Amino acid sequence: MEQENIQTSATAKLPILKQGEYEMWRLRIEQHFQIQDYALWDVIENGNSFKPVGQTVKGSSTPHIPGPVTADEKIQKNNDVKARSMLLMALPNEHLMTFKQYKDAKSLFDAITTRFGGNDATRKTQKTLPERQRCQESF
């Protein structure tokens, strides 16, 4: 029983993204989503295939009325909402307002990758920055 509680609390804790540690965070967050529910990571990588399709109704003040939603569409939408929420919870507080504008998990993750992942030159600079600072301090 105690072991079960430890596992539950361990899997519920999301790794928080820290400046300069994007690659490690990405690896951990991917594993976290896959443990929780692989469909959540699939939504982040491939996007949500749920796109509400409207029906045109003549004589209506609303030209497009959403069509009936299938059980699969509900599941897809639920997975996207859950994945987006979990990604937001894994961000430091100072970045929440910046990233809350993204309405689906894939675009949110892409924005996080762009902001924190950078390109090869940015990553190289981030790795050598502490070393350069130490050299400057010694002079």
PDB file of C-alpha atoms in Angstrom:
ATOM      1  CA  MET A   1       0.000   0.000   0.000  1.00  0.00           C
ATOM      2  CA  GLU A   2       2.761   2.457   0.935  1.00  0.00           C
ATOM      3  CA  GLN A   3       4.707   1.584  -2.232  1.00  0.00           C
ATOM      4  CA  GLU A   4       1.586   2.318  -4.292  1.00  0.00           C
ATOM      5  CA  ASN A   5       1.263   5.797  -2.736  1.00  0.00           C
ATOM      6  CA  ILE A   6       4.921   6.553  -3.447  1.00  0.00           C
ATOM      7  CA  GLN A   7       4.536   5.588  -7.107  1.00  0.00           C
ATOM      8  CA  THR A   8       1.364   7.639  -7.493  1.00  0.00           C
ATOM      9  CA  SER A   9       2.919  10.783  -6.065  1.00  0.00           C
ATOM     10  CA  ALA A  10       6.107  10.261  -8.089  1.00  0.00           C
ATOM     11  CA  THR A  11       4.263   9.986 -11.393  1.00  0.00           C
ATOM     12  CA  ALA A  12       2.053  12.969 -10.619  1.00  0.00           C
ATOM     13  CA  LYS A  13       4.954  15.411 -10.188  1.00  0.00           C
ATOM     14  CA  LEU A  14       5.802  17.258 -13.390  1.00  0.00           C
ATOM     15  CA  PRO A  15       9.385  18.296 -14.115  1.00  0.00           C
ATOM     16  CA  ILE A  16       9.594  22.113 -14.145  1.00  0.00           C
ATOM     17  CA  LEU A  17      11.492  23.712 -17.030  1.00  0.00           C
ATOM     18  CA  LYS A  18      14.614  25.641 -16.003  1.00  0.00           C
ATOM     19  CA  GLN A  19      16.582  28.072 -18.147  1.00  0.00           C
ATOM     20  CA  GLY A  20      19.421  26.286 -19.936  1.00  0.00           C
ATOM     21  CA  GLU A  21      18.098  22.785 -19.183  1.00  0.00           C
ATOM     22  CA  TYR A  22      15.605  22.380 -22.032  1.00  0.00           C
ATOM     23  CA  GLU A  23      16.991  19.136 -23.480  1.00  0.00           C
ATOM     24  CA  MET A  24      16.882  17.312 -20.137  1.00  0.00           C
ATOM     25  CA  TRP A  25      13.419  18.747 -19.394  1.00  0.00           C
ATOM     26  CA  ARG A  26      12.154  17.629 -22.826  1.00  0.00           C
ATOM     27  CA  LEU A  27      13.371  14.102 -22.206  1.00  0.00           C
ATOM     28  CA  ARG A  28      11.742  13.990 -18.767  1.00  0.00           C
ATOM     29  CA  ILE A  29       8.469  15.589 -19.851  1.00  0.00           C
ATOM     30  CA  GLU A  30       8.199  13.171 -22.784  1.00  0.00           C
ATOM     31  CA  GLN A  31       8.665  10.233 -20.422  1.00  0.00           C
ATOM     32  CA  HIS A  32       6.147  11.718 -18.001  1.00  0.00           C
ATOM     33  CA  PHE A  33       3.479  12.045 -20.693  1.00  0.00           C
ATOM     34  CA  GLN A  34       4.140   8.557 -22.005  1.00  0.00           C
ATOM     35  CA  ILE A  35       3.759   7.085 -18.526  1.00  0.00           C
ATOM     36  CA  GLN A  36       0.534   9.003 -17.898  1.00  0.00           C
ATOM     37  CA  ASP A  37      -1.067   8.278 -21.259  1.00  0.00           C
ATOM     38  CA  TYR A  38       0.763   7.869 -24.573  1.00  0.00           C
ATOM     39  CA  ALA A  39      -2.113   9.566 -26.407  1.00  0.00           C
ATOM     40  CA  LEU A  40      -1.181  12.810 -24.628  1.00  0.00           C
ATOM     41  CA  TRP A  41       2.353  12.780 -26.039  1.00  0.00           C
ATOM     42  CA  ASP A  42       0.955  11.894 -29.464  1.00  0.00           C
ATOM     43  CA  VAL A  43      -1.223  15.024 -29.319  1.00  0.00           C
ATOM     44  CA  ILE A  44       1.840  17.136 -28.478  1.00  0.00           C
ATOM     45  CA  GLU A  45       3.968  15.689 -31.271  1.00  0.00           C
ATOM     46  CA  ASN A  46       1.369  15.401 -34.017  1.00  0.00           C
ATOM     47  CA  GLY A  47      -1.280  17.892 -33.050  1.00  0.00           C
ATOM     48  CA  ASN A  48      -4.902  17.373 -32.269  1.00  0.00           C
ATOM     49  CA  SER A  49      -6.780  15.895 -35.189  1.00  0.00           C
ATOM     50  CA  PHE A  50     -10.033  17.174 -33.679  1.00  0.00           C
ATOM     51  CA  LYS A  51     -11.288  19.988 -35.906  1.00  0.00           C
ATOM     52  CA  PRO A  52     -14.927  20.875 -35.331  1.00  0.00           C
ATOM     53  CA  VAL A  53     -16.833  20.874 -38.602  1.00  0.00           C
ATOM     54  CA  GLY A  54     -19.683  23.302 -38.922  1.00  0.00           C
ATOM     55  CA  GLN A  55     -22.951  22.795 -40.740  1.00  0.00           C
ATOM     56  CA  THR A  56     -24.399  25.597 -42.836  1.00  0.00           C
ATOM     57  CA  VAL A  57     -28.028  26.351 -42.057  1.00  0.00           C
ATOM     58  CA  LYS A  58     -30.025  28.636 -44.374  1.00  0.00           C
ATOM     59  CA  GLY A  59     -31.985  31.399 -42.736  1.00  0.00           C
ATOM     60  CA  SER A  60     -30.059  31.152 -39.507  1.00  0.00           C
ATOM     61  CA  SER A  61     -28.349  34.104 -37.878  1.00  0.00           C
ATOM     62  CA  THR A  62     -25.424  31.735 -37.233  1.00  0.00           C
ATOM     63  CA  PRO A  63     -24.100  30.528 -40.598  1.00  0.00           C
ATOM     64  CA  HIS A  64     -22.168  27.598 -39.103  1.00  0.00           C
ATOM     65  CA  ILE A  65     -23.597  25.384 -36.412  1.00  0.00           C
ATOM     66  CA  PRO A  66     -21.248  22.749 -35.008  1.00  0.00           C
ATOM     67  CA  GLY A  67     -22.090  19.256 -36.154  1.00  0.00           C
ATOM     68  CA  PRO A  68     -22.560  16.345 -33.788  1.00  0.00           C
ATOM     69  CA  VAL A  69     -19.406  15.420 -31.883  1.00  0.00           C
ATOM     70  CA  THR A  70     -18.391  11.766 -31.914  1.00  0.00           C
ATOM     71  CA  ALA A  71     -16.913   9.889 -28.964  1.00  0.00           C
ATOM     72  CA  ASP A  72     -13.507   9.824 -30.709  1.00  0.00           C
ATOM     73  CA  GLU A  73     -13.600  13.593 -31.181  1.00  0.00           C
ATOM     74  CA  LYS A  74     -14.385  14.071 -27.491  1.00  0.00           C
ATOM     75  CA  ILE A  75     -11.441  11.861 -26.539  1.00  0.00           C
ATOM     76  CA  GLN A  76      -9.126  13.750 -28.904  1.00  0.00           C
ATOM     77  CA  LYS A  77     -10.225  17.110 -27.538  1.00  0.00           C
ATOM     78  CA  ASN A  78      -9.899  15.865 -23.954  1.00  0.00           C
ATOM     79  CA  ASN A  79      -6.359  14.617 -24.645  1.00  0.00           C
ATOM     80  CA  ASP A  80      -5.388  17.965 -26.145  1.00  0.00           C
ATOM     81  CA  VAL A  81      -6.800  19.939 -23.215  1.00  0.00           C
ATOM     82  CA  LYS A  82      -5.104  17.637 -20.706  1.00  0.00           C
ATOM     83  CA  ALA A  83      -1.730  17.742 -22.500  1.00  0.00           C
ATOM     84  CA  ARG A  84      -1.853  21.552 -22.818  1.00  0.00           C
ATOM     85  CA  SER A  85      -2.714  21.926 -19.143  1.00  0.00           C
ATOM     86  CA  MET A  86       0.098  19.621 -18.068  1.00  0.00           C
ATOM     87  CA  LEU A  87       2.604  21.510 -20.229  1.00  0.00           C
ATOM     88  CA  LEU A  88       1.529  24.803 -18.678  1.00  0.00           C
ATOM     89  CA  MET A  89       1.932  23.296 -15.199  1.00  0.00           C
ATOM     90  CA  ALA A  90       5.511  22.322 -16.102  1.00  0.00           C
ATOM     91  CA  LEU A  91       6.479  25.943 -16.823  1.00  0.00           C
ATOM     92  CA  PRO A  92       7.936  28.315 -14.251  1.00  0.00           C
ATOM     93  CA  ASN A  93       5.444  30.924 -13.001  1.00  0.00           C
ATOM     94  CA  GLU A  94       7.215  33.779 -14.772  1.00  0.00           C
ATOM     95  CA  HIS A  95       6.496  32.198 -18.177  1.00  0.00           C
ATOM     96  CA  LEU A  96       2.844  31.208 -17.726  1.00  0.00           C
ATOM     97  CA  MET A  97       1.361  34.472 -18.988  1.00  0.00           C
ATOM     98  CA  THR A  98       3.521  34.326 -22.110  1.00  0.00           C
ATOM     99  CA  PHE A  99       2.561  30.780 -23.050  1.00  0.00           C
ATOM    100  CA  LYS A 100      -1.110  30.653 -22.020  1.00  0.00           C
ATOM    101  CA  GLN A 101      -2.076  32.206 -25.375  1.00  0.00           C
ATOM    102  CA  TYR A 102      -1.444  28.924 -27.226  1.00  0.00           C
ATOM    103  CA  LYS A 103      -4.740  27.083 -27.526  1.00  0.00           C
ATOM    104  CA  ASP A 104      -3.517  23.572 -28.303  1.00  0.00           C
ATOM    105  CA  ALA A 105      -0.772  21.325 -26.958  1.00  0.00           C
ATOM    106  CA  LYS A 106       1.256  21.097 -30.178  1.00  0.00           C
ATOM    107  CA  SER A 107       1.537  24.848 -30.762  1.00  0.00           C
ATOM    108  CA  LEU A 108       2.322  25.351 -27.063  1.00  0.00           C
ATOM    109  CA  PHE A 109       5.105  22.754 -27.137  1.00  0.00           C
ATOM    110  CA  ASP A 110       6.481  24.215 -30.385  1.00  0.00           C
ATOM    111  CA  ALA A 111       6.587  27.665 -28.751  1.00  0.00           C
ATOM    112  CA  ILE A 112       8.338  26.258 -25.667  1.00  0.00           C
ATOM    113  CA  THR A 113      10.864  24.522 -27.914  1.00  0.00           C
ATOM    114  CA  THR A 114      11.484  27.731 -29.862  1.00  0.00           C
ATOM    115  CA  ARG A 115      11.897  29.802 -26.692  1.00  0.00           C
ATOM    116  CA  PHE A 116      13.976  27.412 -24.609  1.00  0.00           C
ATOM    117  CA  GLY A 117      15.421  24.934 -27.107  1.00  0.00           C
ATOM    118  CA  GLY A 118      17.006  27.456 -29.438  1.00  0.00           C
ATOM    119  CA  ASN A 119      19.165  26.453 -32.344  1.00  0.00           C
ATOM    120  CA  ASP A 120      22.606  24.813 -32.269  1.00  0.00           C
ATOM    121  CA  ALA A 121      24.408  28.152 -31.936  1.00  0.00           C
ATOM    122  CA  THR A 122      22.207  29.197 -29.012  1.00  0.00           C
ATOM    123  CA  ARG A 123      22.734  25.900 -27.214  1.00  0.00           C
ATOM    124  CA  LYS A 124      26.501  26.141 -27.729  1.00  0.00           C
ATOM    125  CA  THR A 125      26.505  29.688 -26.330  1.00  0.00           C
ATOM    126  CA  GLN A 126      24.432  28.612 -23.320  1.00  0.00           C
ATOM    127  CA  LYS A 127      26.862  25.787 -22.580  1.00  0.00           C
ATOM    128  CA  THR A 128      29.986  27.971 -22.807  1.00  0.00           C
ATOM    129  CA  LEU A 129      28.539  31.028 -21.043  1.00  0.00           C
ATOM    130  CA  PRO A 130      29.292  29.858 -17.466  1.00  0.00           C
ATOM    131  CA  GLU A 131      32.852  28.976 -18.501  1.00  0.00           C
ATOM    132  CA  ARG A 132      33.383  32.427 -20.040  1.00  0.00           C
ATOM    133  CA  GLN A 133      31.954  34.093 -16.936  1.00  0.00           C
ATOM    134  CA  ARG A 134      34.392  32.192 -14.721  1.00  0.00           C
ATOM    135  CA  CYS A 135      37.301  33.250 -16.941  1.00  0.00           C
ATOM    136  CA  GLN A 136      36.245  36.906 -16.742  1.00  0.00           C
ATOM    137  CA  GLU A 137      35.905  36.708 -12.946  1.00  0.00           C
ATOM    138  CA  SER A 138      39.437  35.365 -12.577  1.00  0.00           C
ATOM    139  CA  PHE A 139      40.922  38.449 -14.308  1.00  0.00           C
TER     140      PHE A 139
END
